[in-house]
XYZ file of N, CA and C in Angstrom:
546
model
N 0.836 -1.189 0.000
C 0.000 0.000 0.000
C 0.880 1.251 0.000
N 0.394 2.259 -0.647
C 1.112 3.533 -0.713
C 0.921 4.304 0.594
N 1.915 5.116 0.960
C 1.809 5.897 2.196
C 0.930 7.129 2.025
N 0.630 7.758 3.129
C -0.056 9.048 3.148
C 0.982 10.143 3.335
N 0.651 11.347 2.866
C 1.548 12.496 2.990
C 0.766 13.687 3.516
N 1.485 14.571 4.177
C 0.938 15.862 4.562
C 1.877 16.920 4.012
N 1.318 17.906 3.323
C 2.093 19.061 2.882
C 1.575 20.255 3.672
N 2.047 21.432 3.360
C 1.614 22.595 4.137
C 0.111 22.836 4.046
N -0.501 22.503 2.900
C -1.939 22.777 2.735
C -2.779 21.549 2.436
N -2.136 20.402 2.249
C -2.862 19.245 1.735
C -2.607 17.970 2.521
N -3.606 17.080 2.455
C -3.483 15.709 2.940
C -3.603 14.809 1.708
N -2.675 13.906 1.533
C -2.732 12.937 0.445
C -2.763 11.563 1.083
N -3.770 10.764 0.719
C -3.858 9.404 1.241
C -4.290 8.495 0.103
N -3.972 7.200 0.198
C -4.395 6.300 -0.872
C -5.902 6.406 -1.120
N -6.272 6.482 -2.376
C -7.684 6.619 -2.745
C -8.427 5.341 -2.387
N -9.665 5.497 -1.933
C -10.481 4.349 -1.548
C -11.903 4.524 -2.085
N -12.711 3.520 -1.863
C -14.109 3.581 -2.305
C -14.867 4.721 -1.630
N -14.378 5.192 -0.497
C -15.013 6.333 0.169
C -14.916 7.606 -0.676
N -13.998 7.625 -1.634
C -13.785 8.795 -2.492
C -14.582 8.739 -3.787
N -15.328 7.670 -4.009
C -16.010 7.454 -5.278
C -16.889 8.631 -5.685
N -17.791 9.063 -4.829
C -18.740 10.120 -5.211
C -18.022 11.437 -5.498
N -16.977 11.755 -4.733
C -16.207 12.972 -5.007
C -15.534 12.896 -6.379
N -14.975 11.734 -6.689
C -14.304 11.565 -7.990
C -15.307 11.651 -9.138
N -16.453 11.018 -8.988
C -17.480 11.073 -10.032
C -17.978 12.500 -10.235
N -18.204 13.214 -9.150
C -18.669 14.600 -9.249
C -17.629 15.461 -9.958
N -16.354 15.287 -9.641
C -15.303 16.056 -10.282
C -15.285 15.802 -11.789
N -15.379 14.540 -12.175
C -15.320 14.173 -13.596
C -16.529 14.637 -14.394
N -17.639 14.955 -13.732
C -18.834 15.436 -14.446
C -18.664 16.860 -14.964
N -17.676 17.563 -14.467
C -17.388 18.916 -14.955
C -16.647 18.779 -16.287
N -17.264 19.183 -17.399
C -16.624 18.987 -18.705
C -15.298 19.732 -18.864
N -15.070 20.774 -18.103
C -13.774 21.454 -18.186
C -12.678 20.648 -17.493
N -13.033 19.883 -16.464
C -12.055 19.049 -15.759
C -11.567 17.916 -16.657
N -12.459 17.343 -17.439
C -12.098 16.184 -18.277
C -11.900 16.549 -19.751
N -11.854 17.818 -20.041
C -11.755 18.291 -21.427
C -10.615 17.635 -22.216
N -9.471 17.441 -21.601
C -8.300 16.931 -22.306
C -8.032 15.455 -22.043
N -8.996 14.754 -21.445
C -8.789 13.364 -21.057
C -9.920 12.510 -21.621
N -9.603 11.626 -22.565
C -10.665 10.765 -23.090
C -11.167 9.810 -22.012
N -12.458 9.576 -22.013
C -13.035 8.670 -21.033
C -14.540 8.636 -21.160
N -15.168 7.792 -20.375
C -16.618 7.602 -20.452
C -17.405 8.610 -19.621
N -16.971 9.849 -19.595
C -17.516 10.848 -18.676
C -19.003 11.150 -18.902
N -19.486 11.055 -20.127
C -20.875 11.421 -20.431
C -21.886 10.316 -20.128
N -21.426 9.094 -19.936
C -22.305 7.959 -19.654
C -22.142 7.582 -18.183
N -23.155 7.870 -17.364
C -23.050 7.691 -15.909
C -22.681 6.264 -15.505
N -23.263 5.267 -16.167
C -22.989 3.872 -15.807
C -21.556 3.496 -16.182
N -21.161 3.825 -17.395
C -19.793 3.512 -17.831
C -18.762 4.289 -17.021
N -19.086 5.524 -16.697
C -18.176 6.349 -15.891
C -17.952 5.707 -14.526
N -19.041 5.350 -13.836
C -18.939 4.721 -12.517
C -18.151 3.409 -12.605
N -18.442 2.602 -13.616
C -17.740 1.331 -13.797
C -16.248 1.557 -14.007
N -15.905 2.560 -14.813
C -14.511 2.906 -15.092
C -13.782 3.311 -13.808
N -14.362 4.219 -13.038
C -13.715 4.696 -11.817
C -13.618 3.569 -10.789
N -14.681 2.782 -10.636
C -14.634 1.656 -9.695
C -13.548 0.656 -10.072
N -13.404 0.372 -11.355
C -12.367 -0.563 -11.794
C -10.981 -0.050 -11.409
N -10.761 1.240 -11.584
C -9.463 1.822 -11.210
C -9.273 1.789 -9.691
N -10.343 2.006 -8.943
C -10.238 1.984 -7.479
C -9.980 0.580 -6.953
N -10.474 -0.416 -7.636
C -10.343 -1.807 -7.174
C -9.089 -2.498 -7.694
N -8.395 -1.875 -8.621
C -7.177 -2.466 -9.170
C -6.105 -2.523 -8.088
N -5.380 -3.623 -8.054
C -4.243 -3.738 -7.147
C -3.011 -3.352 -7.958
N -2.432 -2.227 -7.597
C -1.265 -1.703 -8.297
C 0.005 -2.256 -7.664
N 1.115 -2.199 -8.382
C 2.387 -2.639 -7.779
C 2.653 -1.889 -6.476
N 3.400 -2.522 -5.592
C 3.693 -1.971 -4.270
C 4.139 -0.517 -4.350
N 3.457 0.335 -3.572
C 3.822 1.737 -3.473
C 3.219 2.632 -4.542
N 2.567 2.062 -5.550
C 1.971 2.854 -6.625
C 0.464 2.901 -6.465
N -0.169 3.840 -7.160
C -1.618 3.940 -7.125
C -2.082 5.374 -7.250
N -3.255 5.622 -6.712
C -3.874 6.945 -6.687
C -3.869 7.472 -5.260
N -3.684 8.786 -5.131
C -3.813 9.449 -3.842
C -4.955 10.451 -3.932
N -5.881 10.364 -2.996
C -6.904 11.390 -2.866
C -6.249 12.592 -2.203
N -6.583 13.772 -2.701
C -6.014 15.008 -2.165
C -7.142 15.797 -1.504
N -6.934 16.129 -0.250
C -7.890 16.919 0.518
C -7.159 18.092 1.162
N -7.918 19.127 1.468
C -7.320 20.260 2.154
C -6.911 19.861 3.563
N -5.789 20.392 4.005
C -5.255 20.099 5.331
C -5.807 21.128 6.324
N -7.105 21.013 6.582
C -7.767 21.888 7.548
C -8.923 21.105 8.166
N -9.697 21.739 8.999
C -10.767 21.047 9.724
C -11.789 20.412 8.786
N -12.107 21.067 7.664
C -13.102 20.528 6.745
C -12.596 19.418 5.852
N -11.300 19.382 5.606
C -10.674 18.381 4.745
C -11.446 18.193 3.434
N -11.764 19.285 2.760
C -12.518 19.230 1.511
C -11.729 18.516 0.422
N -12.431 17.736 -0.375
C -11.847 17.043 -1.525
C -11.415 18.071 -2.560
N -10.182 17.933 -3.048
C -9.718 18.830 -4.107
C -9.299 18.089 -5.361
N -9.050 16.776 -5.267
C -8.678 16.024 -6.461
C -7.881 14.786 -6.134
N -7.090 14.349 -7.109
C -6.226 13.193 -6.898
C -4.957 13.313 -7.736
N -3.959 12.536 -7.330
C -2.700 12.387 -8.062
C -2.463 10.892 -8.206
N -1.900 10.498 -9.346
C -1.589 9.085 -9.557
C -0.113 8.901 -9.853
N 0.380 7.732 -9.534
C 1.703 7.261 -9.907
C 1.499 5.792 -10.240
N 1.471 5.490 -11.551
C 1.067 4.163 -12.024
C 1.944 3.678 -13.163
N 1.956 2.360 -13.380
C 2.544 1.888 -14.629
C 1.782 2.536 -15.791
N 2.508 3.016 -16.769
C 1.920 3.710 -17.919
C 0.995 2.760 -18.675
N -0.193 3.232 -19.028
C -1.157 2.408 -19.773
C -0.630 1.995 -21.145
N 0.172 2.852 -21.772
C 0.550 2.640 -23.167
C 2.001 2.249 -23.390
N 2.880 2.512 -22.442
C 4.302 2.291 -22.669
C 4.854 1.389 -21.569
N 5.158 0.159 -21.937
C 5.661 -0.815 -20.973
C 6.941 -0.300 -20.314
N 7.029 -0.519 -19.011
C 8.221 -0.158 -18.264
C 8.262 1.279 -17.768
N 7.322 2.107 -18.182
C 7.311 3.492 -17.725
C 6.332 3.660 -16.569
N 6.668 4.589 -15.684
C 5.776 4.967 -14.592
C 5.292 6.377 -14.895
N 3.987 6.550 -14.831
C 3.371 7.823 -15.180
C 2.840 8.522 -13.939
N 3.006 9.832 -13.910
C 2.385 10.659 -12.890
C 1.289 11.472 -13.571
N 0.183 11.658 -12.871
C -0.914 12.457 -13.401
C -1.694 13.069 -12.261
N -2.561 14.020 -12.593
C -3.338 14.722 -11.570
C -4.651 15.193 -12.161
N -5.624 15.316 -11.301
C -6.922 15.886 -11.673
C -7.487 16.571 -10.436
N -7.944 17.818 -10.613
C -8.440 18.611 -9.498
C -9.749 19.286 -9.865
N -10.579 19.512 -8.853
C -11.842 20.205 -9.099
C -11.552 21.627 -9.569
N -12.392 22.124 -10.441
C -12.164 23.433 -11.054
C -12.062 24.556 -10.016
N -12.811 24.454 -8.938
C -12.804 25.510 -7.923
C -11.428 25.685 -7.275
N -10.551 24.720 -7.427
C -9.218 24.786 -6.803
C -8.103 25.052 -7.824
N -8.461 25.222 -9.081
C -7.449 25.515 -10.099
C -6.785 26.860 -9.810
N -5.539 26.965 -10.200
C -4.815 28.224 -10.103
C -4.345 28.590 -8.704
N -4.455 27.667 -7.756
C -4.058 27.946 -6.380
C -2.810 27.170 -5.955
N -2.185 26.456 -6.892
C -0.967 25.714 -6.591
C -1.176 24.352 -5.969
N -2.426 23.907 -5.837
C -2.679 22.606 -5.217
C -2.129 21.448 -6.057
N -2.305 21.494 -7.365
C -1.803 20.416 -8.218
C -0.281 20.329 -8.132
N 0.382 21.466 -8.161
C 1.844 21.477 -8.066
C 2.298 20.918 -6.719
N 1.667 21.336 -5.656
C 2.035 20.887 -4.308
C 1.841 19.374 -4.156
N 0.709 18.870 -4.612
C 0.418 17.435 -4.485
C 1.300 16.605 -5.411
N 1.463 17.049 -6.653
C 2.286 16.300 -7.607
C 3.742 16.260 -7.160
N 4.260 17.355 -6.598
C 5.638 17.370 -6.103
C 5.821 16.348 -4.984
N 4.827 16.226 -4.104
C 4.912 15.257 -3.010
C 4.991 13.828 -3.547
N 4.146 13.507 -4.511
C 4.124 12.156 -5.073
C 5.375 11.903 -5.914
N 5.816 12.894 -6.660
C 7.031 12.755 -7.462
C 8.235 12.471 -6.561
N 8.378 13.224 -5.484
C 9.474 12.993 -4.543
C 9.427 11.601 -3.946
N 8.257 11.162 -3.588
C 8.089 9.812 -3.056
C 8.556 8.781 -4.092
N 8.154 8.963 -5.341
C 8.552 8.026 -6.393
C 10.056 7.960 -6.580
N 10.700 9.101 -6.512
C 12.149 9.152 -6.714
C 12.907 8.712 -5.471
N 12.598 9.341 -4.338
C 13.398 9.127 -3.130
C 13.073 7.845 -2.385
N 11.809 7.459 -2.355
C 11.429 6.265 -1.601
C 11.395 5.026 -2.486
N 10.750 5.144 -3.646
C 10.641 3.984 -4.534
C 11.874 3.802 -5.410
N 12.685 4.844 -5.550
C 13.895 4.743 -6.362
C 13.627 4.631 -7.855
N 12.513 5.214 -8.303
C 12.183 5.140 -9.729
C 13.217 5.904 -10.542
N 13.604 5.327 -11.663
C 14.628 5.923 -12.521
C 14.075 6.993 -13.437
N 12.802 6.862 -13.794
C 12.202 7.817 -14.729
C 10.710 7.855 -14.469
N 10.155 9.046 -14.416
C 8.719 9.236 -14.255
C 8.275 10.160 -15.375
N 7.187 9.787 -16.057
C 6.720 10.565 -17.198
C 5.323 11.116 -16.949
N 4.997 12.164 -17.682
C 3.650 12.727 -17.709
C 3.335 13.025 -19.166
N 2.325 12.380 -19.707
C 1.877 12.648 -21.070
C 0.677 13.581 -20.987
N 0.797 14.750 -21.613
C -0.192 15.815 -21.444
C -0.651 16.304 -22.804
N -1.956 16.496 -22.955
C -2.505 17.048 -24.193
C -1.786 18.361 -24.492
N -1.352 18.571 -25.738
C -0.611 19.792 -26.070
C -1.358 21.094 -25.787
N -2.690 21.041 -25.707
C -3.473 22.250 -25.436
C -3.758 22.463 -23.946
N -3.348 21.526 -23.115
C -3.609 21.613 -21.674
C -2.476 22.392 -20.990
N -2.453 23.674 -21.248
C -1.394 24.545 -20.729
C -1.263 24.500 -19.211
N -2.361 24.504 -18.434
C -2.188 24.446 -16.971
C -1.451 23.181 -16.499
N -1.757 22.026 -17.074
C -1.058 20.800 -16.664
C 0.394 20.816 -17.123
N 0.659 21.394 -18.283
C 2.047 21.528 -18.741
C 2.832 22.379 -17.743
N 2.216 23.458 -17.261
C 2.888 24.323 -16.285
C 3.156 23.570 -14.982
N 2.216 22.727 -14.537
C 2.438 21.937 -13.325
C 3.640 21.022 -13.534
N 3.684 20.319 -14.667
C 4.808 19.416 -14.944
C 6.133 20.172 -14.894
N 6.171 21.334 -15.504
C 7.408 22.120 -15.513
C 7.764 22.621 -14.114
N 6.776 23.030 -13.328
C 7.043 23.531 -11.974
C 7.601 22.452 -11.057
N 7.249 21.189 -11.288
C 7.764 20.111 -10.440
C 9.066 19.534 -10.989
N 9.618 20.186 -12.000
C 10.936 19.803 -12.501
C 10.952 18.879 -13.693
N 9.806 18.622 -14.293
C 9.769 17.751 -15.464
C 10.127 18.560 -16.704
N 10.741 17.876 -17.669
C 11.140 18.537 -18.901
C 10.497 17.838 -20.088
N 10.129 18.640 -21.083
C 9.564 18.104 -22.312
C 10.601 17.228 -22.995
N 10.165 16.039 -23.453
C 11.091 15.135 -24.147
C 10.674 14.822 -25.573
N 9.360 14.694 -25.814
C 8.937 14.318 -27.164
C 7.424 14.457 -27.313
N 6.996 14.490 -28.571
C 5.581 14.380 -28.896
C 5.320 12.897 -29.107
N 4.222 12.396 -28.574
C 3.869 10.998 -28.818
C 2.380 10.786 -28.703
N 1.966 9.595 -29.023
C 0.567 9.213 -29.005
C 0.282 8.547 -27.664
N -0.744 9.007 -26.970
C -1.142 8.421 -25.687
C -2.562 7.894 -25.838
N -2.692 6.594 -25.961
C -4.002 5.950 -26.098
C -4.843 6.563 -27.220
N -4.200 6.902 -28.342
C -4.933 7.408 -29.498
C -5.061 8.911 -29.577
N -4.498 9.646 -28.625
C -4.555 11.105 -28.691
C -3.147 11.673 -28.590
N -2.909 12.825 -29.234
C -1.555 13.397 -29.207
C -1.202 13.898 -27.806
N 0.065 13.753 -27.470
C 0.514 14.187 -26.142
C 1.918 14.767 -26.231
N 2.162 15.711 -25.331
C 3.523 16.180 -25.076
C 4.004 15.354 -23.890
N 5.122 14.701 -24.039
C 5.635 13.844 -22.978
C 6.713 14.591 -22.190
N 6.521 14.617 -20.884
C 7.467 15.229 -19.963
C 8.056 14.133 -19.100
N 9.290 14.338 -18.650
C 9.888 13.366 -17.742
C 10.770 14.066 -16.731
N 11.008 13.360 -15.645
C 11.948 13.834 -14.636
C 13.205 13.003 -14.819
N 14.337 13.671 -14.761
C 15.630 12.996 -14.891
C 16.313 12.999 -13.530
N 16.898 11.870 -13.190
C 17.515 11.759 -11.871
C 18.763 12.606 -11.713
N 19.334 13.095 -12.806
C 20.515 13.944 -12.682
C 20.136 15.335 -12.178
N 18.841 15.639 -12.157
C 18.367 16.913 -11.631
C 17.965 16.731 -10.182
N 18.046 17.769 -9.409
C 17.596 17.727 -8.020
C 16.072 17.780 -8.005
N 15.399 16.746 -7.463
C 13.935 16.775 -7.417
C 13.439 17.818 -6.424
N 12.170 18.195 -6.532
C 11.593 19.165 -5.593
C 11.700 18.665 -4.156
N 11.616 19.550 -3.206
C 11.727 19.206 -1.791
C 10.603 18.268 -1.374
N 10.947 17.231 -0.645
C 9.962 16.240 -0.198
C 9.120 16.787 0.941
N 7.833 16.439 0.967
C 6.970 16.859 2.070
C 7.192 15.969 3.296
N 6.676 16.403 4.410
C 6.696 15.594 5.610
C 5.701 14.455 5.446
N 6.101 13.247 5.799
C 5.231 12.089 5.750
C 4.747 11.820 7.173
N 3.452 11.905 7.387
C 2.890 11.745 8.732
C 3.079 10.359 9.300
N 3.251 9.355 8.456
C 3.211 7.992 8.932
C 4.570 7.297 8.895
N 5.631 8.046 8.667
C 6.958 7.518 8.889
C 7.670 6.844 7.750
N 7.050 6.518 6.631
C 7.845 5.905 5.567
C 7.406 6.345 4.214
């Protein structure tokens, strides 16, 4: 199982079935899923898709993290993933999705940096990639802010993507405090 993290403003914990309704509600916003192909318009297929991802057993230490605000209300703000790449064998992909109300506040950068550091420093991953739609400027900016660099244009599950990666020769972003010790 993946660990939980606390950053200055966020709580990240492994995603569970308790997060299902928050995730479904987030995905119903067409601006949130604009650059991500999926069954968002069909409620049954959408629920089945998200449940399948929630029930998948990922390799040790990988998976999805639910991101909540680190305050008394602990409001849902989104999720970050660190998973084997769907399309490219041997690659580990990082990705993020956040509710529109929290865009532009640095939450995606803060959460993605925490997961990226964990992947590099704890899991010892040699390379982490993010494939991003070329028109998704906000996600491209998040990738760049966490130290990822553009490497190539490629096809991601049938759609064009700009591929970013983190190189171990660069100093990764500062790691957050882990509340649970590992």
